[in-house]
CSV table of N, CA and C in Angstrom, one decimal:
chain,number,residue,atom,x,y,z
A,1,MET,N,125.9,28.3,-6.5
A,1,MET,CA,125.2,27.6,-5.5
A,1,MET,C,123.7,28.1,-5.5
A,2,PRO,N,122.7,27.2,-5.6
A,2,PRO,CA,121.4,27.6,-5.7
A,2,PRO,C,120.9,28.2,-4.4
A,3,LEU,N,120.0,29.1,-4.4
A,3,LEU,CA,119.4,29.7,-3.2
A,3,LEU,C,118.4,28.7,-2.7
A,4,ARG,N,118.3,28.6,-1.4
A,4,ARG,CA,117.3,27.7,-0.8
A,4,ARG,C,116.1,28.6,-0.4
A,5,ARG,N,115.0,28.1,-0.7
A,5,ARG,CA,113.7,28.9,-0.4
A,5,ARG,C,113.2,28.4,1.0
A,6,LYS,N,112.6,29.3,1.7
A,6,LYS,CA,111.9,29.0,2.9
A,6,LYS,C,110.5,28.4,2.5
A,7,PRO,N,110.0,27.5,3.3
A,7,PRO,CA,108.7,27.0,3.0
A,7,PRO,C,107.7,28.1,3.1
A,8,ALA,N,106.7,27.9,2.3
A,8,ALA,CA,105.6,28.9,2.3
A,8,ALA,C,104.8,28.8,3.6
A,9,GLN,N,104.2,29.9,4.0
A,9,GLN,CA,103.5,29.9,5.2
A,9,GLN,C,102.4,28.8,5.3
A,10,SER,N,101.7,28.6,4.2
A,10,SER,CA,100.6,27.6,4.2
A,10,SER,C,101.2,26.2,4.3
A,11,ALA,N,102.4,26.0,4.0
A,11,ALA,CA,103.0,24.6,4.0
A,11,ALA,C,103.5,24.3,5.4
A,12,THR,N,103.8,25.2,6.2
A,12,THR,CA,104.2,24.9,7.6
A,12,THR,C,103.1,24.5,8.4
A,13,SER,N,103.3,23.6,9.3
A,13,SER,CA,102.3,23.0,10.2
A,13,SER,C,102.0,24.0,11.3
A,14,LYS,N,100.7,24.2,11.5
A,14,LYS,CA,100.3,25.0,12.6
A,14,LYS,C,99.6,24.2,13.7
A,15,LEU,N,99.6,22.9,13.5
A,15,LEU,CA,99.0,22.0,14.5
A,15,LEU,C,99.9,21.8,15.7
A,16,LYS,N,99.3,21.7,16.8
A,16,LYS,CA,100.1,21.5,18.0
A,16,LYS,C,99.7,20.1,18.5
A,17,PRO,N,100.6,19.3,19.0
A,17,PRO,CA,100.2,18.0,19.6
A,17,PRO,C,99.3,18.1,20.8
A,18,ILE,N,98.4,17.2,20.9
A,18,ILE,CA,97.5,17.2,22.1
A,18,ILE,C,98.1,16.3,23.2
A,19,PRO,N,98.2,16.8,24.4
A,19,PRO,CA,98.6,15.9,25.5
A,19,PRO,C,97.7,14.7,25.6
A,20,PRO,N,98.3,13.6,26.0
A,20,PRO,CA,97.5,12.3,26.1
A,20,PRO,C,96.4,12.4,27.2
A,21,ASN,N,96.5,13.3,28.1
A,21,ASN,CA,95.5,13.4,29.2
A,21,ASN,C,94.3,14.3,28.8
A,22,GLU,N,94.3,14.9,27.7
A,22,GLU,CA,93.3,15.8,27.2
A,22,GLU,C,92.1,14.9,26.7
A,23,PRO,N,90.8,15.4,26.9
A,23,PRO,CA,89.7,14.6,26.5
A,23,PRO,C,89.7,14.4,24.9
A,24,ALA,N,90.2,15.4,24.2
A,24,ALA,CA,90.2,15.3,22.8
A,24,ALA,C,91.2,14.3,22.2
A,25,ALA,N,92.1,13.8,23.1
A,25,ALA,CA,93.0,12.8,22.6
A,25,ALA,C,92.5,11.3,22.8
A,26,ARG,N,91.3,11.2,23.3
A,26,ARG,CA,90.7,9.8,23.4
A,26,ARG,C,90.5,9.2,22.1
A,27,ASP,N,90.7,7.9,22.1
A,27,ASP,CA,90.5,7.1,20.8
A,27,ASP,C,89.0,6.9,20.6
A,28,GLU,N,88.5,7.5,19.6
A,28,GLU,CA,87.1,7.4,19.2
A,28,GLU,C,86.9,6.7,17.9
A,29,GLY,N,87.8,5.8,17.6
A,29,GLY,CA,87.7,5.1,16.3
A,29,GLY,C,86.7,4.0,16.4
A,30,PRO,N,86.4,3.4,15.2
A,30,PRO,CA,85.4,2.3,15.2
A,30,PRO,C,85.8,1.1,16.0
A,31,ARG,N,84.9,0.5,16.5
A,31,ARG,CA,85.1,-0.7,17.4
A,31,ARG,C,84.8,-2.0,16.5
A,32,LEU,N,85.6,-3.0,16.6
A,32,LEU,CA,85.4,-4.2,15.9
A,32,LEU,C,84.7,-5.2,16.8
A,33,ILE,N,83.7,-5.8,16.3
A,33,ILE,CA,82.9,-6.8,17.0
A,33,ILE,C,83.5,-8.2,16.7
A,34,PRO,N,84.0,-8.9,17.8
A,34,PRO,CA,84.5,-10.2,17.5
A,34,PRO,C,83.5,-11.2,17.0
A,35,LEU,N,83.8,-11.9,16.0
A,35,LEU,CA,82.9,-12.9,15.5
A,35,LEU,C,82.9,-14.2,16.3
A,36,ASP,N,81.9,-15.0,16.2
A,36,ASP,CA,81.8,-16.2,16.9
A,36,ASP,C,82.9,-17.2,16.3
A,37,ASP,N,83.7,-17.8,17.1
A,37,ASP,CA,84.7,-18.7,16.7
A,37,ASP,C,84.2,-19.9,15.9
A,38,ARG,N,83.0,-20.4,16.3
A,38,ARG,CA,82.4,-21.6,15.6
A,38,ARG,C,82.0,-21.3,14.2
A,39,SER,N,81.7,-20.0,13.8
A,39,SER,CA,81.3,-19.7,12.4
A,39,SER,C,82.5,-19.4,11.6
A,40,LYS,N,83.7,-19.3,12.2
A,40,LYS,CA,84.9,-18.9,11.5
A,40,LYS,C,85.4,-20.0,10.6
A,41,GLU,N,85.7,-19.7,9.3
A,41,GLU,CA,86.2,-20.7,8.4
A,41,GLU,C,87.7,-20.8,8.6
A,42,PRO,N,88.3,-21.9,8.4
A,42,PRO,CA,89.8,-22.0,8.6
A,42,PRO,C,90.5,-21.2,7.6
A,43,SER,N,91.6,-20.6,8.0
A,43,SER,CA,92.3,-19.7,7.1
A,43,SER,C,93.1,-20.6,6.1
A,44,ARG,N,93.6,-19.9,5.0
A,44,ARG,CA,94.4,-20.7,4.0
A,44,ARG,C,95.7,-21.2,4.6
A,45,LEU,N,96.2,-20.4,5.6
A,45,LEU,CA,97.5,-20.9,6.2
A,45,LEU,C,97.2,-22.2,6.9
A,46,GLU,N,96.1,-22.3,7.7
A,46,GLU,CA,95.8,-23.5,8.4
A,46,GLU,C,95.6,-24.7,7.4
A,47,HIS,N,95.0,-24.4,6.2
A,47,HIS,CA,94.8,-25.4,5.2
A,47,HIS,C,96.2,-25.9,4.7
A,48,TYR,N,97.1,-25.0,4.4
A,48,TYR,CA,98.4,-25.4,3.9
A,48,TYR,C,99.2,-26.2,5.0
A,49,LEU,N,99.1,-25.8,6.3
A,49,LEU,CA,99.7,-26.5,7.3
A,49,LEU,C,99.2,-27.9,7.5
A,50,ASP,N,97.9,-28.0,7.3
A,50,ASP,CA,97.3,-29.4,7.3
A,50,ASP,C,97.8,-30.2,6.2
A,51,LEU,N,97.9,-29.6,5.0
A,51,LEU,CA,98.5,-30.4,3.9
A,51,LEU,C,100.0,-30.8,4.1
A,52,ALA,N,100.7,-29.9,4.7
A,52,ALA,CA,102.1,-30.2,5.0
A,52,ALA,C,102.2,-31.3,6.0
A,53,ASP,N,101.4,-31.3,7.0
A,53,ASP,CA,101.4,-32.3,8.1
A,53,ASP,C,101.1,-33.7,7.4
A,54,THR,N,100.1,-33.7,6.5
A,54,THR,CA,99.7,-34.9,5.9
A,54,THR,C,100.8,-35.4,5.0
A,55,ALA,N,101.5,-34.5,4.3
A,55,ALA,CA,102.6,-34.9,3.4
A,55,ALA,C,103.8,-35.5,4.2
A,56,LEU,N,104.0,-34.9,5.4
A,56,LEU,CA,105.1,-35.4,6.2
A,56,LEU,C,104.8,-36.6,7.0
A,57,GLY,N,103.5,-37.0,7.0
A,57,GLY,CA,103.1,-38.2,7.7
A,57,GLY,C,102.8,-37.9,9.2
A,58,LEU,N,102.7,-36.6,9.5
A,58,LEU,CA,102.4,-36.3,10.9
A,58,LEU,C,100.9,-36.3,11.2
A,59,LYS,N,100.1,-36.4,10.1
A,59,LYS,CA,98.6,-36.4,10.2
A,59,LYS,C,98.0,-37.3,9.2
A,60,ARG,N,97.0,-38.0,9.6
A,60,ARG,CA,96.3,-38.9,8.7
A,60,ARG,C,95.5,-38.1,7.6
A,61,PRO,N,95.6,-38.6,6.4
A,61,PRO,CA,94.8,-37.8,5.3
A,61,PRO,C,93.3,-37.9,5.7
A,62,GLU,N,92.7,-36.7,5.4
A,62,GLU,CA,91.2,-36.6,5.5
A,62,GLU,C,90.5,-37.3,4.4
A,63,ARG,N,89.4,-37.9,4.7
A,63,ARG,CA,88.6,-38.6,3.6
A,63,ARG,C,87.3,-38.0,3.5
């Protein structure tokens, strides 16, 4: 039966979880700026849904 080794001291975690009410636990990640909806291009999914609706006769073909 092989002997099991204990993890090395450097491999064990010395980090302690921060309580959520601590100031250091605040989310300071990058903020995303919402883009204007009018400048948004339709997604590929919307394009394929439009094609499917046209093929099923639920929507008139675009010209």
